[in-house]
PDB file of C-alpha atoms and ligand atoms in Angstrom:
ATOM      1  CA  MET M   1       0.067  -0.013  -0.008  1.00  0.00           C
ATOM      2  CA  GLY M   2       1.563   3.304  -1.198  1.00  0.00           C
ATOM      3  CA  ALA M   3       0.950   6.837  -0.240  1.00  0.00           C
ATOM      4  CA  GLY M   4      -0.779   9.016  -3.053  1.00  0.00           C
ATOM      5  CA  SER M   5       1.609   9.720  -6.099  1.00  0.00           C
ATOM      6  CA  SER M   6       1.893  13.480  -5.459  1.00  0.00           C
ATOM      7  CA  THR M   7       2.769  12.670  -1.813  1.00  0.00           C
ATOM      8  CA  ALA M   8       5.212   9.975  -2.884  1.00  0.00           C
ATOM      9  CA  GLN M   9       6.918  12.476  -5.443  1.00  0.00           C
ATOM     10  CA  GLY M  10       6.936  15.189  -2.796  1.00  0.00           C
ATOM     11  CA  PHE M  11       8.537  12.653  -0.460  1.00  0.00           C
ATOM     12  CA  VAL M  12      11.306  11.704  -2.946  1.00  0.00           C
ATOM     13  CA  GLN M  13      12.073  15.225  -3.518  1.00  0.00           C
ATOM     14  CA  PHE M  14      12.234  16.086   0.226  1.00  0.00           C
ATOM     15  CA  ALA M  15      14.464  13.070   0.872  1.00  0.00           C
ATOM     16  CA  LEU M  16      16.740  14.076  -2.117  1.00  0.00           C
ATOM     17  CA  SER M  17      16.795  17.815  -0.808  1.00  0.00           C
ATOM     18  CA  GLN M  18      18.004  16.381   2.641  1.00  0.00           C
ATOM     19  CA  GLU M  19      20.588  14.043   1.051  1.00  0.00           C
ATOM     20  CA  VAL M  20      18.932  11.175   2.730  1.00  0.00           C
ATOM     21  CA  LEU M  21      18.352   9.569  -0.565  1.00  0.00           C
ATOM     22  CA  ARG M  22      21.722   9.343  -2.391  1.00  0.00           C
ATOM     23  CA  PHE M  23      23.182   7.721  -5.460  1.00  0.00           C
ATOM     24  CA  GLY M  24      26.498   5.620  -5.769  1.00  0.00           C
ATOM     25  CA  GLU M  25      27.461   2.136  -5.124  1.00  0.00           C
ATOM     26  CA  PHE M  26      26.260   0.848  -1.856  1.00  0.00           C
ATOM     27  CA  LYS M  27      26.506  -2.489   0.041  1.00  0.00           C
ATOM     28  CA  LEU M  28      23.259  -3.564   1.628  1.00  0.00           C
ATOM     29  CA  LYS M  29      22.622  -5.451   4.953  1.00  0.00           C
ATOM     30  CA  SER M  30      21.357  -8.255   2.821  1.00  0.00           C
ATOM     31  CA  GLY M  31      24.675  -8.381   1.057  1.00  0.00           C
ATOM     32  CA  ARG M  32      23.261  -7.001  -2.188  1.00  0.00           C
ATOM     33  CA  THR M  33      24.617  -4.010  -3.972  1.00  0.00           C
ATOM     34  CA  SER M  34      22.582  -1.025  -4.760  1.00  0.00           C
ATOM     35  CA  PRO M  35      22.938   2.091  -6.936  1.00  0.00           C
ATOM     36  CA  TYR M  36      21.160   4.100  -4.274  1.00  0.00           C
ATOM     37  CA  PHE M  37      20.495   4.294  -0.518  1.00  0.00           C
ATOM     38  CA  PHE M  38      17.814   5.896   1.852  1.00  0.00           C
ATOM     39  CA  ASN M  39      19.426   6.799   5.279  1.00  0.00           C
ATOM     40  CA  ALA M  40      16.802   7.816   7.596  1.00  0.00           C
ATOM     41  CA  GLY M  41      19.565   8.591  10.192  1.00  0.00           C
ATOM     42  CA  LEU M  42      20.348  11.738   8.048  1.00  0.00           C
ATOM     43  CA  PHE M  43      17.173  13.469   8.830  1.00  0.00           C
ATOM     44  CA  THR M  44      19.195  15.459  11.276  1.00  0.00           C
ATOM     45  CA  THR M  45      17.323  18.767  12.176  1.00  0.00           C
ATOM     46  CA  GLY M  46      14.031  19.566  13.975  1.00  0.00           C
ATOM     47  CA  GLU M  47      12.545  20.878  10.660  1.00  0.00           C
ATOM     48  CA  ALA M  48      13.506  17.658   8.835  1.00  0.00           C
ATOM     49  CA  LEU M  49      12.280  15.305  11.355  1.00  0.00           C
ATOM     50  CA  THR M  50       9.026  17.297  11.656  1.00  0.00           C
ATOM     51  CA  LYS M  51       8.360  17.103   8.012  1.00  0.00           C
ATOM     52  CA  LEU M  52       9.333  13.446   8.117  1.00  0.00           C
ATOM     53  CA  GLY M  53       6.819  12.649  10.855  1.00  0.00           C
ATOM     54  CA  GLU M  54       4.138  14.636   8.857  1.00  0.00           C
ATOM     55  CA  PHE M  55       4.686  12.389   5.754  1.00  0.00           C
ATOM     56  CA  TYR M  56       4.471   9.262   7.807  1.00  0.00           C
ATOM     57  CA  ALA M  57       1.257  10.591   9.703  1.00  0.00           C
ATOM     58  CA  ASP M  58      -0.525  11.535   6.497  1.00  0.00           C
ATOM     59  CA  ALA M  59       0.138   8.098   4.879  1.00  0.00           C
ATOM     60  CA  ILE M  60      -1.045   6.355   8.000  1.00  0.00           C
ATOM     61  CA  VAL M  61      -4.238   8.321   8.086  1.00  0.00           C
ATOM     62  CA  ALA M  62      -4.683   7.905   4.593  1.00  0.00           C
ATOM     63  CA  SER M  63      -4.318   4.078   4.867  1.00  0.00           C
ATOM     64  CA  GLY M  64      -7.371   3.949   7.198  1.00  0.00           C
ATOM     65  CA  VAL M  65      -5.367   1.434   9.281  1.00  0.00           C
ATOM     66  CA  GLU M  66      -6.814   1.042  12.871  1.00  0.00           C
ATOM     67  CA  PHE M  67      -4.235   0.985  15.595  1.00  0.00           C
ATOM     68  CA  ASP M  68      -3.980   1.889  19.532  1.00  0.00           C
ATOM     69  CA  CYS M  69      -0.130   2.552  19.554  1.00  0.00           C
ATOM     70  CA  LEU M  70       3.157   3.068  17.685  1.00  0.00           C
ATOM     71  CA  PHE M  71       6.036   0.968  18.027  1.00  0.00           C
ATOM     72  CA  GLY M  72       9.615   2.208  16.859  1.00  0.00           C
ATOM     73  CA  PRO M  73      12.216  -0.564  16.722  1.00  0.00           C
ATOM     74  CA  ALA M  74      15.800   0.403  17.846  1.00  0.00           C
ATOM     75  CA  TYR M  75      17.533   2.422  17.043  1.00  0.00           C
ATOM     76  CA  LYS M  76      16.436   4.174  13.784  1.00  0.00           C
ATOM     77  CA  GLY M  77      12.656   3.476  14.517  1.00  0.00           C
ATOM     78  CA  ILE M  78      12.896   5.318  17.942  1.00  0.00           C
ATOM     79  CA  PRO M  79      12.834   9.130  16.862  1.00  0.00           C
ATOM     80  CA  LEU M  80      10.678   8.056  13.844  1.00  0.00           C
ATOM     81  CA  ALA M  81       7.860   6.740  16.241  1.00  0.00           C
ATOM     82  CA  ALA M  82       8.270   9.884  18.375  1.00  0.00           C
ATOM     83  CA  ALA M  83       7.886  12.199  15.341  1.00  0.00           C
ATOM     84  CA  VAL M  84       5.028  10.330  14.049  1.00  0.00           C
ATOM     85  CA  ALA M  85       3.312  10.555  17.354  1.00  0.00           C
ATOM     86  CA  ILE M  86       3.790  14.365  17.456  1.00  0.00           C
ATOM     87  CA  ALA M  87       2.452  14.946  13.803  1.00  0.00           C
ATOM     88  CA  ILE M  88      -0.553  12.689  14.405  1.00  0.00           C
ATOM     89  CA  TYR M  89      -1.229  14.780  17.581  1.00  0.00           C
ATOM     90  CA  LYS M  90      -0.650  18.143  16.074  1.00  0.00           C
ATOM     91  CA  ASN M  91      -2.144  17.548  12.563  1.00  0.00           C
ATOM     92  CA  HIS M  92      -4.723  14.819  13.074  1.00  0.00           C
ATOM     93  CA  GLY M  93      -5.908  15.628  16.677  1.00  0.00           C
ATOM     94  CA  ARG M  94      -5.192  12.064  17.872  1.00  0.00           C
ATOM     95  CA  ASN M  95      -3.145  11.492  21.050  1.00  0.00           C
ATOM     96  CA  VAL M  96      -1.610   8.032  20.534  1.00  0.00           C
ATOM     97  CA  ALA M  97       0.716   6.290  22.793  1.00  0.00           C
ATOM     98  CA  TYR M  98       4.225   5.181  21.349  1.00  0.00           C
ATOM     99  CA  ALA M  99       6.758   2.702  22.581  1.00  0.00           C
ATOM    100  CA  TYR M 100      10.181   1.439  21.552  1.00  0.00           C
ATOM    101  CA  ASN M 101      12.673  -1.371  22.417  1.00  0.00           C
ATOM    102  CA  ARG M 102      16.170  -1.356  23.862  1.00  0.00           C
ATOM    103  CA  LYS M 103      18.631  -3.566  22.140  1.00  0.00           C
ATOM    104  CA  GLU M 104      19.821  -4.782  25.540  1.00  0.00           C
ATOM    105  CA  ALA M 105      17.334  -5.430  28.220  1.00  0.00           C
ATOM    106  CA  LYS M 106      17.787  -3.466  31.550  1.00  0.00           C
ATOM    107  CA  ALA M 107      17.746  -5.086  34.823  1.00  0.00           C
ATOM    108  CA  HIS M 108      17.258  -2.014  37.008  1.00  0.00           C
ATOM    109  CA  GLY M 109      15.045   1.001  37.027  1.00  0.00           C
ATOM    110  CA  GLU M 110      11.956   0.232  35.019  1.00  0.00           C
ATOM    111  CA  GLY M 111      13.686  -2.897  33.602  1.00  0.00           C
ATOM    112  CA  GLY M 112      12.614  -4.851  30.674  1.00  0.00           C
ATOM    113  CA  GLN M 113      13.283  -4.432  26.941  1.00  0.00           C
ATOM    114  CA  ILE M 114      10.104  -2.215  25.969  1.00  0.00           C
ATOM    115  CA  VAL M 115      10.089   1.539  26.880  1.00  0.00           C
ATOM    116  CA  GLY M 116       6.764   3.187  26.769  1.00  0.00           C
ATOM    117  CA  THR M 117       3.338   1.940  26.434  1.00  0.00           C
ATOM    118  CA  LEU M 118       2.383  -0.906  24.176  1.00  0.00           C
ATOM    119  CA  LYS M 119      -1.370  -1.195  23.674  1.00  0.00           C
ATOM    120  CA  PRO M 120      -3.303  -4.168  21.863  1.00  0.00           C
ATOM    121  CA  ARG M 121      -3.079  -3.114  18.441  1.00  0.00           C
ATOM    122  CA  VAL M 122       0.438  -2.108  17.357  1.00  0.00           C
ATOM    123  CA  LEU M 123       1.573   0.011  14.428  1.00  0.00           C
ATOM    124  CA  ILE M 124       5.221  -0.551  13.662  1.00  0.00           C
ATOM    125  CA  ILE M 125       7.244   2.531  12.343  1.00  0.00           C
ATOM    126  CA  ASP M 126      10.246   1.589  10.436  1.00  0.00           C
ATOM    127  CA  ASP M 127      12.564   3.185   7.865  1.00  0.00           C
ATOM    128  CA  VAL M 128      13.189   0.768   5.105  1.00  0.00           C
ATOM    129  CA  ILE M 129      12.333  -2.749   3.879  1.00  0.00           C
ATOM    130  CA  THR M 130      14.736  -4.431   1.525  1.00  0.00           C
ATOM    131  CA  ALA M 131      14.758  -8.246   2.171  1.00  0.00           C
ATOM    132  CA  GLY M 132      12.476  -7.903   5.145  1.00  0.00           C
ATOM    133  CA  THR M 133      14.823  -9.221   7.816  1.00  0.00           C
ATOM    134  CA  ALA M 134      14.655  -6.258  10.126  1.00  0.00           C
ATOM    135  CA  ILE M 135      10.815  -6.203  10.038  1.00  0.00           C
ATOM    136  CA  ARG M 136      10.622  -9.938  10.980  1.00  0.00           C
ATOM    137  CA  GLU M 137      12.807  -9.309  13.910  1.00  0.00           C
ATOM    138  CA  SER M 138      10.381  -6.523  15.211  1.00  0.00           C
ATOM    139  CA  MET M 139       7.359  -9.017  14.429  1.00  0.00           C
ATOM    140  CA  ASP M 140       9.254 -11.669  16.619  1.00  0.00           C
ATOM    141  CA  LEU M 141       9.895  -8.984  19.351  1.00  0.00           C
ATOM    142  CA  LEU M 142       6.226  -8.007  19.607  1.00  0.00           C
ATOM    143  CA  ALA M 143       5.007 -11.671  19.319  1.00  0.00           C
ATOM    144  CA  ALA M 144       6.858 -12.296  22.591  1.00  0.00           C
ATOM    145  CA  GLN M 145       4.856  -9.474  24.444  1.00  0.00           C
ATOM    146  CA  LYS M 146       1.672 -10.244  26.140  1.00  0.00           C
ATOM    147  CA  ASP M 147      -1.701  -9.143  24.828  1.00  0.00           C
ATOM    148  CA  VAL M 148      -0.356  -7.040  21.840  1.00  0.00           C
ATOM    149  CA  ARG M 149      -0.404  -7.829  18.143  1.00  0.00           C
ATOM    150  CA  ALA M 150       1.055  -5.853  15.123  1.00  0.00           C
ATOM    151  CA  VAL M 151      -1.774  -4.521  12.901  1.00  0.00           C
ATOM    152  CA  GLY M 152       0.407  -3.025  10.237  1.00  0.00           C
ATOM    153  CA  VAL M 153       3.777  -1.621   9.264  1.00  0.00           C
ATOM    154  CA  VAL M 154       4.581   1.795   7.889  1.00  0.00           C
ATOM    155  CA  VAL M 155       7.968   2.460   6.217  1.00  0.00           C
ATOM    156  CA  ALA M 156       9.415   5.555   4.407  1.00  0.00           C
ATOM    157  CA  MET M 157      10.860   3.644   1.480  1.00  0.00           C
ATOM    158  CA  ASP M 158       9.610   0.304  -0.105  1.00  0.00           C
ATOM    159  CA  ARG M 159      12.711  -0.749  -2.037  1.00  0.00           C
ATOM    160  CA  GLN M 160      10.469  -3.324  -3.985  1.00  0.00           C
ATOM    161  CA  GLU M 161      13.004  -6.091  -3.809  1.00  0.00           C
ATOM    162  CA  ARG M 162      12.430  -9.566  -3.685  1.00  0.00           C
ATOM    163  CA  VAL M 163      13.172 -11.584  -0.593  1.00  0.00           C
ATOM    164  CA  GLN M 164      15.286 -13.789  -2.888  1.00  0.00           C
ATOM    165  CA  GLU M 165      16.159 -14.044  -6.553  1.00  0.00           C
ATOM    166  CA  ASP M 166      13.959 -17.027  -7.061  1.00  0.00           C
ATOM    167  CA  VAL M 167      10.779 -15.573  -5.306  1.00  0.00           C
ATOM    168  CA  LYS M 168       8.434 -13.567  -7.474  1.00  0.00           C
ATOM    169  CA  VAL M 169       6.736 -11.430  -4.847  1.00  0.00           C
ATOM    170  CA  SER M 170       8.514  -8.297  -3.355  1.00  0.00           C
ATOM    171  CA  ALA M 171       9.706  -8.709   0.464  1.00  0.00           C
ATOM    172  CA  ILE M 172       6.929  -6.290   1.383  1.00  0.00           C
ATOM    173  CA  GLN M 173       4.212  -8.510  -0.203  1.00  0.00           C
ATOM    174  CA  GLN M 174       5.745 -11.541   1.379  1.00  0.00           C
ATOM    175  CA  VAL M 175       5.584  -9.704   4.815  1.00  0.00           C
ATOM    176  CA  GLU M 176       1.904  -8.761   4.223  1.00  0.00           C
ATOM    177  CA  LYS M 177       1.109 -12.435   3.201  1.00  0.00           C
ATOM    178  CA  ASP M 178       3.034 -14.042   6.134  1.00  0.00           C
ATOM    179  CA  TYR M 179       1.633 -11.912   8.908  1.00  0.00           C
ATOM    180  CA  ASN M 180      -1.760 -10.932   7.262  1.00  0.00           C
ATOM    181  CA  ILE M 181      -0.971  -7.253   7.778  1.00  0.00           C
ATOM    182  CA  PRO M 182      -0.789  -4.237   5.585  1.00  0.00           C
ATOM    183  CA  VAL M 183       2.487  -2.551   4.914  1.00  0.00           C
ATOM    184  CA  ILE M 184       2.185   1.155   4.051  1.00  0.00           C
ATOM    185  CA  SER M 185       5.039   3.072   2.542  1.00  0.00           C
ATOM    186  CA  ILE M 186       5.341   6.839   1.932  1.00  0.00           C
ATOM    187  CA  ALA M 187       7.227   6.126  -1.355  1.00  0.00           C
ATOM    188  CA  LYS M 188       8.432   3.266  -3.481  1.00  0.00           C
ATOM    189  CA  MET M 189      11.379   2.480  -5.788  1.00  0.00           C
ATOM    190  CA  GLU M 190       8.927   2.985  -8.692  1.00  0.00           C
ATOM    191  CA  ASP M 191       8.242   6.698  -7.367  1.00  0.00           C
ATOM    192  CA  LEU M 192      12.052   7.464  -7.431  1.00  0.00           C
ATOM    193  CA  ILE M 193      12.216   6.292 -11.052  1.00  0.00           C
ATOM    194  CA  VAL M 194       9.320   8.508 -12.060  1.00  0.00           C
ATOM    195  CA  TYR M 195      10.897  11.515 -10.274  1.00  0.00           C
ATOM    196  CA  ILE M 196      14.368  10.804 -12.169  1.00  0.00           C
ATOM    197  CA  ASP M 197      12.331  10.360 -15.532  1.00  0.00           C
ATOM    198  CA  GLN M 198      10.634  13.719 -15.066  1.00  0.00           C
ATOM    199  CA  GLN M 199      14.093  15.390 -14.156  1.00  0.00           C
ATOM    200  CA  CYS M 200      15.704  13.979 -17.204  1.00  0.00           C
ATOM    201  CA  ALA M 201      12.837  14.962 -19.458  1.00  0.00           C
ATOM    202  CA  GLY M 202      12.965  18.667 -18.031  1.00  0.00           C
ATOM    203  CA  TRP M 203      16.817  18.735 -18.658  1.00  0.00           C
ATOM    204  CA  THR M 204      16.359  17.463 -22.158  1.00  0.00           C
ATOM    205  CA  LYS M 205      13.770  19.980 -22.942  1.00  0.00           C
ATOM    206  CA  LEU M 206      16.024  22.647 -21.648  1.00  0.00           C
ATOM    207  CA  THR M 207      19.038  21.473 -23.632  1.00  0.00           C
ATOM    208  CA  LYS M 208      16.822  21.429 -26.919  1.00  0.00           C
ATOM    209  CA  GLN M 209      15.798  25.040 -26.372  1.00  0.00           C
ATOM    210  CA  GLN M 210      19.556  26.269 -25.812  1.00  0.00           C
ATOM    211  CA  THR M 211      20.996  24.448 -28.900  1.00  0.00           C
TER     212      THR M 211
HETATM  213  P1  LIG V   1      16.063  -5.599   5.411  1.00  0.00           P
HETATM  214  O1  LIG V   1      16.309  -6.197   6.810  1.00  0.00           O
HETATM  215  O2  LIG V   1      16.938  -6.285   4.301  1.00  0.00           O
HETATM  216  O3  LIG V   1      14.691  -5.416   5.111  1.00  0.00           O
HETATM  217  O4  LIG V   1      16.717  -4.185   5.235  1.00  0.00           O
HETATM  218  C1  LIG V   1      16.095  -2.971   5.939  1.00  0.00           C
HETATM  219  C2  LIG V   1      17.325  -2.302   6.697  1.00  0.00           C
HETATM  220  O5  LIG V   1      18.438  -2.226   5.956  1.00  0.00           O
HETATM  221  C3  LIG V   1      16.940  -1.000   7.230  1.00  0.00           C
HETATM  222  O6  LIG V   1      16.291  -1.018   8.480  1.00  0.00           O
HETATM  223  C4  LIG V   1      18.403  -0.354   7.201  1.00  0.00           C
HETATM  224  O7  LIG V   1      19.050  -0.579   8.346  1.00  0.00           O
HETATM  225  C5  LIG V   1      19.007  -0.751   5.943  1.00  0.00           C
HETATM  226  N1  LIG V   1      18.805   0.008   4.666  1.00  0.00           N
HETATM  227  C6  LIG V   1      18.740   1.241   4.705  1.00  0.00           C
HETATM  228  O8  LIG V   1      18.673   1.965   5.873  1.00  0.00           O
HETATM  229  N2  LIG V   1      18.468   1.991   3.416  1.00  0.00           N
HETATM  230  C7  LIG V   1      18.486   1.373   2.311  1.00  0.00           C
HETATM  231  O9  LIG V   1      18.372   2.054   1.333  1.00  0.00           O
HETATM  232  C8  LIG V   1      18.751  -0.034   2.213  1.00  0.00           C
HETATM  233  C9  LIG V   1      19.115  -0.732   3.488  1.00  0.00           C
HETATM  234  C10 LIG V   1      19.614  -2.008   3.287  1.00  0.00           C
HETATM  235  O10 LIG V   1      20.740  -2.323   3.933  1.00  0.00           O
HETATM  236  O11 LIG V   1      18.882  -2.965   2.764  1.00  0.00           O
END
């Protein structure tokens, strides 16, 4: 499930302007090589994080998914879930709970691995899905918690990659099928291609006008 095409194009433009989306040669977690990389850790200012939270919040509200709380998997999901909770409150008038995990469980203080309040229907907020490994770890983590279940996942970028070469569906489609939940994305790889195509067409037109 993707956001509307104008939202997706706006998000691609925003990510490029922040240099969060970069081109080059990148080695992915899955061992694959990619000509582009989306690094959510590079939304490093209050303004960028505010806008990012708003993109997520709009995509969530547009999807109609029903949930009771947000969950941001450590580490990158933590500021994302916080930014989304703020945007949902400020722009959509809903005061939703949010929680996140520690990578190492604490034995003192409030203890445990989860910080914040988990409620029955959990919406996972993550950055990117490539092969789907990270999101499966979050699903396992939530499955181990009492009285909660994941009702959906939201990511900024769906890379539309397959789990493995010989599998026909994308990693996201496989996650949706395996867990019977929707995966919402603000933008997909195809939105990036459309954006690049439009930019190239613009440059070609300009070049023709000048020669
Ligand atoms: P999978 O676990 O293969 O789905 O990869 C998702 C994770 O890879 C993300 O949570 C990131 O840590 C990282 N990643 C990015 O952040 N951006 C990308 O464009 C690609 C990856 C990646 O390594 O595949």
